[in-house]
Tab-separated table of C-alpha atoms in Angstrom:
chain	number	residue	atom	x	y	z
A	1	UNK	CA	145.527	70.526	105.866
A	2	UNK	CA	143.676	73.840	105.666
A	3	UNK	CA	140.458	72.080	104.660
A	4	UNK	CA	140.847	69.595	107.538
A	5	UNK	CA	141.315	72.415	110.042
A	6	UNK	CA	138.358	74.309	108.551
A	7	UNK	CA	136.190	71.204	108.719
A	8	UNK	CA	137.019	70.693	112.391
A	9	UNK	CA	136.275	74.353	113.071
A	10	UNK	CA	132.905	74.168	111.336
A	11	UNK	CA	132.104	70.979	113.236
A	12	UNK	CA	132.601	72.713	116.579
A	13	UNK	CA	129.117	73.604	117.806
A	14	UNK	CA	130.559	75.813	120.546
A	15	UNK	CA	132.655	77.819	118.089
A	16	UNK	CA	129.928	78.413	115.533
A	17	UNK	CA	127.211	79.308	118.066
A	18	UNK	CA	129.579	81.633	119.917
A	19	UNK	CA	130.307	83.419	116.648
A	20	UNK	CA	126.588	83.727	115.999
A	21	UNK	CA	125.824	85.207	119.418
A	22	UNK	CA	128.595	87.799	119.132
A	23	UNK	CA	127.545	89.122	115.722
A	24	UNK	CA	123.889	88.993	116.761
A	25	UNK	CA	124.591	91.726	119.307
A	26	UNK	CA	125.690	93.954	116.432
A	27	UNK	CA	122.506	93.356	114.459
A	28	UNK	CA	120.295	93.662	117.529
A	29	UNK	CA	121.533	97.215	118.079
A	30	UNK	CA	121.171	97.989	114.377
A	31	UNK	CA	117.543	96.840	114.321
A	32	UNK	CA	116.811	98.957	117.405
A	33	UNK	CA	118.187	102.092	115.804
A	34	UNK	CA	116.476	101.445	112.468
A	35	UNK	CA	113.036	101.470	114.089
A	36	UNK	CA	113.587	103.783	117.057
A	37	UNK	CA	111.740	106.644	115.296
A	38	UNK	CA	108.739	104.558	114.188
A	39	UNK	CA	106.706	104.872	117.416
A	40	UNK	CA	107.725	108.543	117.699
A	41	UNK	CA	105.711	109.673	114.649
A	42	UNK	CA	103.088	111.235	116.910
A	43	UNK	CA	105.751	113.426	118.572
A	44	UNK	CA	107.506	114.224	115.305
A	45	UNK	CA	104.263	115.409	113.664
A	46	UNK	CA	103.031	117.363	116.697
A	47	UNK	CA	103.368	121.147	116.474
A	48	UNK	CA	106.471	122.646	118.107
A	49	UNK	CA	104.420	124.741	120.499
A	50	UNK	CA	102.809	121.534	121.751
A	51	UNK	CA	106.150	119.790	122.404
A	52	UNK	CA	106.704	118.088	119.045
A	53	UNK	CA	109.066	118.718	116.148
A	54	UNK	CA	106.438	119.984	113.730
A	55	UNK	CA	107.147	117.529	110.886
A	56	UNK	CA	104.441	116.802	108.319
A	57	UNK	CA	103.359	113.296	107.285
A	58	UNK	CA	105.190	113.552	103.976
A	59	UNK	CA	108.348	114.811	105.770
A	60	UNK	CA	108.167	111.776	108.045
A	61	UNK	CA	107.710	109.534	105.009
A	62	UNK	CA	110.672	111.185	103.282
A	63	UNK	CA	112.796	110.663	106.397
A	64	UNK	CA	111.743	107.003	106.718
A	65	UNK	CA	112.690	106.353	103.102
A	66	UNK	CA	116.051	108.114	103.463
A	67	UNK	CA	117.456	104.953	105.073
A	68	UNK	CA	117.981	103.506	101.600
A	69	UNK	CA	118.833	106.641	99.603
A	70	UNK	CA	122.608	106.127	99.361
A	71	UNK	CA	122.224	102.361	99.033
A	72	UNK	CA	119.854	102.738	96.101
A	73	UNK	CA	120.911	105.872	94.247
A	74	UNK	CA	124.687	105.653	94.793
A	75	UNK	CA	124.831	101.809	94.569
A	76	UNK	CA	126.870	101.743	97.796
A	77	UNK	CA	125.289	98.549	99.070
A	78	UNK	CA	126.067	96.667	95.860
A	79	UNK	CA	129.664	97.903	95.966
A	80	UNK	CA	129.733	96.839	99.610
A	81	UNK	CA	128.974	93.277	98.538
A	82	UNK	CA	131.852	93.330	96.062
A	83	UNK	CA	134.150	94.676	98.803
A	84	UNK	CA	132.962	91.862	101.061
A	85	UNK	CA	133.788	89.187	98.483
A	86	UNK	CA	137.119	90.812	97.589
A	87	UNK	CA	138.497	91.872	100.976
A	88	UNK	CA	136.718	89.619	103.412
A	89	UNK	CA	134.519	89.733	106.469
A	90	UNK	CA	136.664	91.620	108.973
A	91	UNK	CA	137.596	94.672	106.892
A	92	UNK	CA	134.068	95.042	105.527
A	93	UNK	CA	132.393	94.535	108.899
A	94	UNK	CA	134.515	97.099	110.749
A	95	UNK	CA	133.945	99.652	107.989
A	96	UNK	CA	130.180	99.041	108.011
A	97	UNK	CA	129.698	99.180	111.785
A	98	UNK	CA	131.755	102.388	111.945
A	99	UNK	CA	129.450	103.934	109.319
A	100	UNK	CA	126.453	102.976	111.433
A	101	UNK	CA	127.822	104.834	114.435
A	102	UNK	CA	128.826	107.894	112.368
A	103	UNK	CA	125.459	108.193	110.637
A	104	UNK	CA	123.600	107.702	113.905
A	105	UNK	CA	125.536	110.546	115.531
A	106	UNK	CA	124.513	112.921	112.713
A	107	UNK	CA	120.862	111.924	113.069
A	108	UNK	CA	121.026	112.352	116.856
A	109	UNK	CA	122.462	115.853	116.474
A	110	UNK	CA	119.819	116.761	113.894
A	111	UNK	CA	116.744	115.843	115.947
A	112	UNK	CA	118.160	117.691	118.945
A	113	UNK	CA	118.692	121.048	117.212
A	114	UNK	CA	116.742	123.520	115.107
A	115	UNK	CA	117.985	124.690	111.720
A	116	UNK	CA	117.125	127.614	109.496
A	117	UNK	CA	115.868	127.266	105.941
A	118	UNK	CA	114.650	124.383	103.812
A	119	UNK	CA	115.762	122.159	100.919
A	120	UNK	CA	113.580	120.305	98.395
A	121	UNK	CA	110.579	121.629	100.313
A	122	UNK	CA	111.672	120.003	103.588
A	123	UNK	CA	112.991	121.875	106.619
A	124	UNK	CA	116.714	121.521	107.291
A	125	UNK	CA	116.232	119.496	110.460
A	126	UNK	CA	114.552	116.830	108.336
A	127	UNK	CA	117.326	117.068	105.723
A	128	UNK	CA	120.130	116.578	108.262
A	129	UNK	CA	118.244	113.755	109.956
A	130	UNK	CA	117.853	112.115	106.536
A	131	UNK	CA	121.583	112.526	105.824
A	132	UNK	CA	122.502	110.761	109.039
A	133	UNK	CA	119.909	108.025	108.504
A	134	UNK	CA	121.126	107.457	104.915
A	135	UNK	CA	124.756	107.059	106.053
A	136	UNK	CA	123.617	104.791	108.844
A	137	UNK	CA	121.558	102.784	106.333
A	138	UNK	CA	124.635	102.022	104.236
A	139	UNK	CA	126.473	100.698	107.269
A	140	UNK	CA	123.486	98.723	108.540
A	141	UNK	CA	122.799	96.984	105.239
A	142	UNK	CA	126.440	96.103	104.601
A	143	UNK	CA	126.634	94.810	108.180
A	144	UNK	CA	123.614	92.654	107.408
A	145	UNK	CA	125.158	91.010	104.344
A	146	UNK	CA	128.433	90.568	106.239
A	147	UNK	CA	126.680	88.747	109.079
A	148	UNK	CA	124.803	86.591	106.554
A	149	UNK	CA	128.094	85.525	104.998
A	150	UNK	CA	129.558	84.855	108.454
A	151	UNK	CA	126.704	82.447	109.185
A	152	UNK	CA	127.097	80.664	105.840
A	153	UNK	CA	130.824	80.309	106.581
A	154	UNK	CA	130.225	78.708	109.970
A	155	UNK	CA	126.982	76.751	109.467
A	156	UNK	CA	127.015	75.325	105.927
A	157	UNK	CA	126.234	71.621	106.215
A	158	UNK	CA	124.879	72.149	109.711
A	159	UNK	CA	121.918	74.106	111.130
A	160	UNK	CA	122.129	76.989	108.633
A	161	UNK	CA	118.430	77.920	108.549
A	162	UNK	CA	118.154	77.585	112.323
A	163	UNK	CA	121.248	79.751	112.793
A	164	UNK	CA	119.898	82.431	110.466
A	165	UNK	CA	116.547	82.180	112.216
A	166	UNK	CA	118.139	82.632	115.625
A	167	UNK	CA	120.164	85.612	114.369
A	168	UNK	CA	117.028	87.219	112.957
A	169	UNK	CA	115.128	86.441	116.157
A	170	UNK	CA	117.772	88.070	118.321
A	171	UNK	CA	117.857	91.050	115.990
A	172	UNK	CA	114.076	91.311	116.300
A	173	UNK	CA	114.577	91.960	120.006
A	174	UNK	CA	116.030	95.251	118.850
A	175	UNK	CA	112.986	96.046	116.714
A	176	UNK	CA	110.588	94.962	119.460
A	177	UNK	CA	112.397	97.052	122.055
A	178	UNK	CA	112.304	100.106	119.800
A	179	UNK	CA	108.591	99.757	119.073
A	180	UNK	CA	107.743	99.026	122.696
A	181	UNK	CA	109.904	101.461	124.628
A	182	UNK	CA	111.032	104.311	122.361
A	183	UNK	CA	107.863	106.353	122.959
A	184	UNK	CA	107.694	106.021	126.773
A	185	UNK	CA	111.471	106.532	126.967
A	186	UNK	CA	111.168	109.726	124.927
A	187	UNK	CA	108.333	111.018	127.097
A	188	UNK	CA	110.264	110.278	130.286
A	189	UNK	CA	113.762	111.450	129.342
A	190	UNK	CA	113.540	114.481	127.083
A	191	UNK	CA	111.760	113.713	123.851
A	192	UNK	CA	112.965	112.345	120.510
A	193	UNK	CA	116.715	113.035	121.112
A	194	UNK	CA	116.643	110.823	124.220
A	195	UNK	CA	115.465	107.713	122.376
A	196	UNK	CA	117.766	108.358	119.419
A	197	UNK	CA	120.685	108.905	121.819
A	198	UNK	CA	119.945	105.557	123.444
A	199	UNK	CA	120.184	103.996	119.982
A	200	UNK	CA	123.573	105.634	119.425
A	201	UNK	CA	124.874	104.153	122.672
A	202	UNK	CA	123.721	100.685	121.638
A	203	UNK	CA	125.446	101.056	118.263
A	204	UNK	CA	128.713	101.864	120.044
A	205	UNK	CA	128.309	98.539	121.845
A	206	UNK	CA	127.581	96.910	118.472
A	207	UNK	CA	130.881	98.175	117.071
A	208	UNK	CA	132.761	96.798	120.058
A	209	UNK	CA	130.947	93.475	119.670
A	210	UNK	CA	132.026	93.120	116.049
A	211	UNK	CA	135.621	93.924	116.973
A	212	UNK	CA	135.438	91.034	119.455
A	213	UNK	CA	134.268	88.782	116.641
A	214	UNK	CA	137.202	89.925	114.499
A	215	UNK	CA	139.634	88.846	117.220
A	216	UNK	CA	137.936	85.458	117.412
A	217	UNK	CA	137.881	85.088	113.626
A	218	UNK	CA	141.567	85.998	113.315
A	219	UNK	CA	142.589	83.482	115.943
A	220	UNK	CA	140.512	80.653	114.539
A	221	UNK	CA	140.701	81.184	110.777
A	222	UNK	CA	143.382	78.830	109.416
A	223	UNK	CA	143.977	81.177	106.495
A	224	UNK	CA	145.141	83.950	108.826
A	225	UNK	CA	147.259	81.498	110.766
A	226	UNK	CA	149.081	80.866	107.492
A	227	UNK	CA	149.414	84.656	106.978
A	228	UNK	CA	147.154	84.650	103.961
A	229	UNK	CA	144.820	87.623	103.633
A	230	UNK	CA	141.164	87.029	104.498
A	231	UNK	CA	139.899	87.033	100.918
A	232	UNK	CA	137.409	84.664	99.349
A	233	UNK	CA	138.979	82.209	96.955
A	234	UNK	CA	138.226	82.521	93.270
A	235	UNK	CA	136.283	85.792	93.164
A	236	UNK	CA	136.424	87.518	89.786
A	237	UNK	CA	134.382	90.517	88.668
A	238	UNK	CA	133.406	88.619	85.539
A	239	UNK	CA	131.677	86.007	87.718
A	240	UNK	CA	128.969	88.532	88.532
A	241	UNK	CA	127.228	87.438	85.328
A	242	UNK	CA	126.179	84.323	87.286
A	243	UNK	CA	123.973	86.562	89.420
A	244	UNK	CA	122.442	88.506	86.564
A	245	UNK	CA	121.556	85.450	84.472
A	246	UNK	CA	120.132	83.194	87.216
A	247	UNK	CA	116.305	83.111	87.183
A	248	UNK	CA	115.994	81.479	90.597
A	249	UNK	CA	118.165	84.157	92.147
A	250	UNK	CA	116.024	86.909	90.620
A	251	UNK	CA	112.801	85.307	91.823
A	252	UNK	CA	114.166	85.328	95.382
A	253	UNK	CA	115.474	88.852	94.857
A	254	UNK	CA	112.119	90.276	93.757
A	255	UNK	CA	110.245	88.210	96.336
A	256	UNK	CA	112.386	89.838	98.994
A	257	UNK	CA	111.536	93.267	97.575
A	258	UNK	CA	107.791	92.657	97.575
A	259	UNK	CA	107.627	90.914	100.934
A	260	UNK	CA	109.705	93.411	102.889
A	261	UNK	CA	107.939	96.313	101.137
A	262	UNK	CA	104.788	94.995	102.773
A	263	UNK	CA	106.325	94.734	106.240
A	264	UNK	CA	108.980	97.301	107.175
A	265	UNK	CA	107.346	100.375	105.590
A	266	UNK	CA	104.069	99.306	107.240
A	267	UNK	CA	105.792	99.310	110.633
A	268	UNK	CA	106.924	102.896	110.026
A	269	UNK	CA	103.273	103.978	109.977
A	270	UNK	CA	101.728	101.277	112.169
A	271	UNK	CA	101.666	103.186	115.464
A	272	UNK	CA	99.626	106.114	114.126
A	273	UNK	CA	97.554	103.676	112.014
A	274	UNK	CA	96.520	101.797	115.172
A	275	UNK	CA	95.592	105.035	116.922
A	276	UNK	CA	93.476	106.485	114.110
A	277	UNK	CA	91.790	103.418	112.595
A	278	UNK	CA	91.383	101.175	115.638
A	279	UNK	CA	91.178	103.785	118.400
A	280	UNK	CA	94.099	102.339	120.332
A	281	UNK	CA	95.456	104.431	123.206
A	282	UNK	CA	98.635	106.275	122.217
A	283	UNK	CA	100.718	104.587	124.894
A	284	UNK	CA	99.534	101.151	123.748
A	285	UNK	CA	99.774	101.834	120.027
A	286	UNK	CA	103.483	101.051	119.889
A	287	UNK	CA	102.961	97.716	121.593
A	288	UNK	CA	100.645	96.314	118.905
A	289	UNK	CA	103.257	96.619	116.109
A	290	UNK	CA	105.847	95.218	118.538
A	291	UNK	CA	103.867	91.976	118.548
A	292	UNK	CA	105.336	91.372	115.098
A	293	UNK	CA	109.017	91.170	116.070
A	294	UNK	CA	108.195	89.492	119.385
A	295	UNK	CA	106.363	86.751	117.511
A	296	UNK	CA	109.208	86.220	115.062
A	297	UNK	CA	111.638	85.770	117.964
A	298	UNK	CA	110.072	82.343	118.465
A	299	UNK	CA	108.729	81.563	115.013
A	300	UNK	CA	111.730	82.336	112.812
A	301	UNK	CA	114.067	79.818	114.520
A	302	UNK	CA	111.194	77.297	114.616
A	303	UNK	CA	110.528	77.550	110.885
A	304	UNK	CA	114.276	77.551	110.268
A	305	UNK	CA	114.583	74.287	112.174
A	306	UNK	CA	111.777	72.832	110.047
A	307	UNK	CA	113.637	73.878	106.896
A	308	UNK	CA	116.885	72.340	108.192
A	309	UNK	CA	115.322	68.997	109.062
A	310	UNK	CA	112.392	68.625	106.656
A	311	UNK	CA	112.996	71.090	103.816
A	312	UNK	CA	110.073	72.755	101.975
A	313	UNK	CA	111.821	76.148	101.790
A	314	UNK	CA	109.949	77.353	98.697
A	315	UNK	CA	106.645	76.206	100.195
A	316	UNK	CA	107.334	78.167	103.396
A	317	UNK	CA	107.946	81.316	101.329
A	318	UNK	CA	104.674	80.821	99.447
A	319	UNK	CA	102.675	80.341	102.637
A	320	UNK	CA	104.211	83.443	104.220
A	321	UNK	CA	103.353	85.533	101.156
A	322	UNK	CA	99.727	84.375	101.267
A	323	UNK	CA	99.440	85.376	104.937
A	324	UNK	CA	101.010	88.788	104.244
A	325	UNK	CA	98.382	89.470	101.593
A	326	UNK	CA	95.543	88.378	103.869
A	327	UNK	CA	96.654	90.740	106.631
A	328	UNK	CA	96.765	93.849	104.460
A	329	UNK	CA	93.471	93.020	102.757
A	330	UNK	CA	91.829	92.965	106.186
A	331	UNK	CA	93.604	96.179	107.228
A	332	UNK	CA	92.301	97.833	104.050
A	333	UNK	CA	88.641	97.024	104.769
A	334	UNK	CA	87.083	100.373	105.724
A	335	UNK	CA	84.292	99.027	107.965
A	336	UNK	CA	86.451	96.758	110.132
A	337	UNK	CA	87.676	98.792	113.113
A	338	UNK	CA	87.765	96.333	116.012
A	339	UNK	CA	90.945	96.336	118.066
A	340	UNK	CA	90.658	92.542	118.296
A	341	UNK	CA	90.915	92.333	114.509
A	342	UNK	CA	94.046	94.473	114.672
A	343	UNK	CA	95.564	92.171	117.293
A	344	UNK	CA	94.662	89.065	115.298
A	345	UNK	CA	96.115	90.424	112.079
A	346	UNK	CA	99.362	91.424	113.806
A	347	UNK	CA	99.665	87.841	115.056
A	348	UNK	CA	99.114	86.500	111.524
A	349	UNK	CA	101.624	89.012	110.159
A	350	UNK	CA	104.102	87.759	112.768
A	351	UNK	CA	103.655	84.202	111.475
A	352	UNK	CA	104.201	85.440	107.926
A	353	UNK	CA	107.284	87.359	108.993
A	354	UNK	CA	108.648	84.208	110.577
A	355	UNK	CA	107.994	82.001	107.552
A	356	UNK	CA	109.561	83.939	104.680
A	357	UNK	CA	112.918	85.109	106.144
A	358	UNK	CA	113.551	81.715	107.767
A	359	UNK	CA	113.375	80.068	104.340
A	360	UNK	CA	114.556	82.838	102.001
A	361	UNK	CA	117.993	83.693	103.381
A	362	UNK	CA	119.251	80.083	103.756
A	363	UNK	CA	118.029	79.333	100.218
A	364	UNK	CA	120.444	81.776	98.585
A	365	UNK	CA	123.572	79.586	99.157
A	366	UNK	CA	121.763	76.741	97.390
A	367	UNK	CA	121.548	78.859	94.242
A	368	UNK	CA	124.734	80.988	94.327
A	369	UNK	CA	128.343	79.762	94.913
A	370	UNK	CA	130.203	80.828	98.055
A	371	UNK	CA	132.699	83.131	96.330
A	372	UNK	CA	129.816	85.276	95.075
A	373	UNK	CA	127.655	85.101	98.177
A	374	UNK	CA	128.543	88.580	99.440
A	375	UNK	CA	127.633	90.101	96.087
A	376	UNK	CA	124.461	88.010	95.942
A	377	UNK	CA	123.234	89.135	99.353
A	378	UNK	CA	124.268	92.706	98.523
A	379	UNK	CA	122.205	92.696	95.330
A	380	UNK	CA	119.202	91.297	97.213
A	381	UNK	CA	119.589	93.915	99.939
A	382	UNK	CA	120.064	96.580	97.256
A	383	UNK	CA	116.798	95.714	95.538
A	384	UNK	CA	115.131	95.493	98.942
A	385	UNK	CA	116.410	98.988	99.738
A	386	UNK	CA	114.615	100.347	96.693
A	387	UNK	CA	111.416	99.400	98.452
A	388	UNK	CA	112.627	100.667	101.825
A	389	UNK	CA	113.522	104.012	100.225
A	390	UNK	CA	110.546	104.614	97.948
A	391	UNK	CA	107.585	102.887	99.600
A	392	UNK	CA	107.585	105.046	102.782
A	393	UNK	CA	107.645	108.174	100.598
A	394	UNK	CA	104.727	106.807	98.568
A	395	UNK	CA	102.728	105.866	101.669
A	396	UNK	CA	103.520	109.201	103.345
A	397	UNK	CA	102.197	111.077	100.318
A	398	UNK	CA	99.118	108.843	100.087
A	399	UNK	CA	98.363	109.367	103.770
A	400	UNK	CA	98.893	113.111	103.410
A	401	UNK	CA	96.455	113.205	100.498
A	402	UNK	CA	93.879	111.264	102.519
A	403	UNK	CA	94.143	113.364	105.675
A	404	UNK	CA	91.081	115.375	106.676
A	405	UNK	CA	91.104	118.812	108.281
A	406	UNK	CA	90.817	117.294	111.771
A	407	UNK	CA	93.930	115.126	111.238
A	408	UNK	CA	92.111	111.839	110.586
A	409	UNK	CA	93.652	109.628	107.891
A	410	UNK	CA	91.789	107.216	105.614
A	411	UNK	CA	94.193	104.266	105.324
A	412	UNK	CA	92.200	102.257	102.756
A	413	UNK	CA	94.414	103.110	99.786
A	414	UNK	CA	97.750	102.759	101.600
A	415	UNK	CA	96.789	99.348	103.026
A	416	UNK	CA	95.593	98.276	99.568
A	417	UNK	CA	99.045	99.133	98.204
A	418	UNK	CA	100.631	96.887	100.821
A	419	UNK	CA	98.172	94.100	99.873
A	420	UNK	CA	99.214	94.434	96.220
A	421	UNK	CA	102.818	93.798	97.235
A	422	UNK	CA	101.648	90.565	98.838
A	423	UNK	CA	99.884	89.417	95.662
A	424	UNK	CA	103.065	89.906	93.635
A	425	UNK	CA	105.028	88.005	96.328
A	426	UNK	CA	102.653	85.049	95.901
A	427	UNK	CA	103.241	84.971	92.138
A	428	UNK	CA	107.021	85.122	92.602
A	429	UNK	CA	106.893	82.284	95.144
A	430	UNK	CA	105.070	80.109	92.626
A	431	UNK	CA	107.639	80.931	89.937
A	432	UNK	CA	110.453	80.083	92.373
A	433	UNK	CA	108.900	76.682	93.155
A	434	UNK	CA	108.636	75.931	89.440
A	435	UNK	CA	112.242	76.995	88.796
A	436	UNK	CA	113.456	74.852	91.687
A	437	UNK	CA	111.790	71.820	90.121
A	438	UNK	CA	113.458	72.553	86.770
A	439	UNK	CA	116.967	73.305	88.067
A	440	UNK	CA	117.108	71.084	91.160
A	441	UNK	CA	118.396	73.747	93.575
A	442	UNK	CA	117.171	71.691	96.508
A	443	UNK	CA	114.995	74.396	98.050
A	444	UNK	CA	112.497	71.744	99.119
A	445	UNK	CA	115.289	69.577	100.560
A	446	UNK	CA	116.647	69.675	104.160
A	447	UNK	CA	119.757	71.769	104.882
A	448	UNK	CA	121.401	69.400	107.362
A	449	UNK	CA	123.624	66.893	105.630
A	450	UNK	CA	123.880	63.481	107.232
């Protein structure tokens, strides 16, 4: 009877799309807060007497990487995946969204106050901002894997890739809004604390949104109607060996690391990059990087729909990796400084950023069983967070080393590093295609079952 009820629930288009829209509000706010500081680098690195916070480029890089510190070095994200598989969606989701709000409040307080002293060579304002961002990062990443498992629960056998594409697209509204409006909002309403405070308010709404989903999930889940705890059936710690011994899973895992290392850390530096290399006006510089998430708002669901109906998931990942590499090779060319080239490459990067996520995330359930899906996504996000934590620090140091006395930065080396990530992503995509042929995961097959 439970399976019959569950089948009817999953067959209800209204129920599953309502669930998606509710949890998408949570991730939209999270994406906004994650990138709200990216277009503010020019204010952060401006001297205090000129209205900025006086951070250096390497301090900004250290801060940007702090998002993943606790996830990577304390393994909190991986443990979050185990908690998700063991205790279920509702408990994990409420815990994660609450951590987002708490960490965001610390970061907001930090950027609005001055502190005495330094630690590890960084001033204490940077340290406290990093602490808040690291706590927030734990909550945001665990929220991400929780939402991924929610979508698999509701959309398996239906429009899974489209649903994940729509969720990513809606979340990208948050990124686009941050890149587009954080700088003018800060200049109009009191500097960096104003934009960060706006992000905190949106995260409070995100927490409320997830609580609404929990009410819906409790009412509709037949397991809770039978007073059985919301735990995934069959999860055992010993089953984790399935993850660690699966080649296809590791190819996707490392592909995710390389691909996102070439995108999100780039966005952290993109605003200043556009100003210095392409001579873009400061007010417009944030809008060029925002083309990336705006483009994926349309493209990610479109490519997801193609994967659902036609298949070719591994091929889509390969194509996206090739485009990522092309973009950063062009950005690395020292003699190419036309703003039209910058616009064109951001459009191509948007296509790439639509291709890979739309195929990668729905491919995981084809390789890993449902009872381990939370741990699988957590391990992928954990490895991804290594890149999110370390690559911005690397790029910040590279940019600092290539900064002239007048503040100009030579971006050739840093863009070449991003291009190298793309080359490795291409190789991993080819290995994944070969493994799919050997094991028959069905990555090239449609997701919708007739």
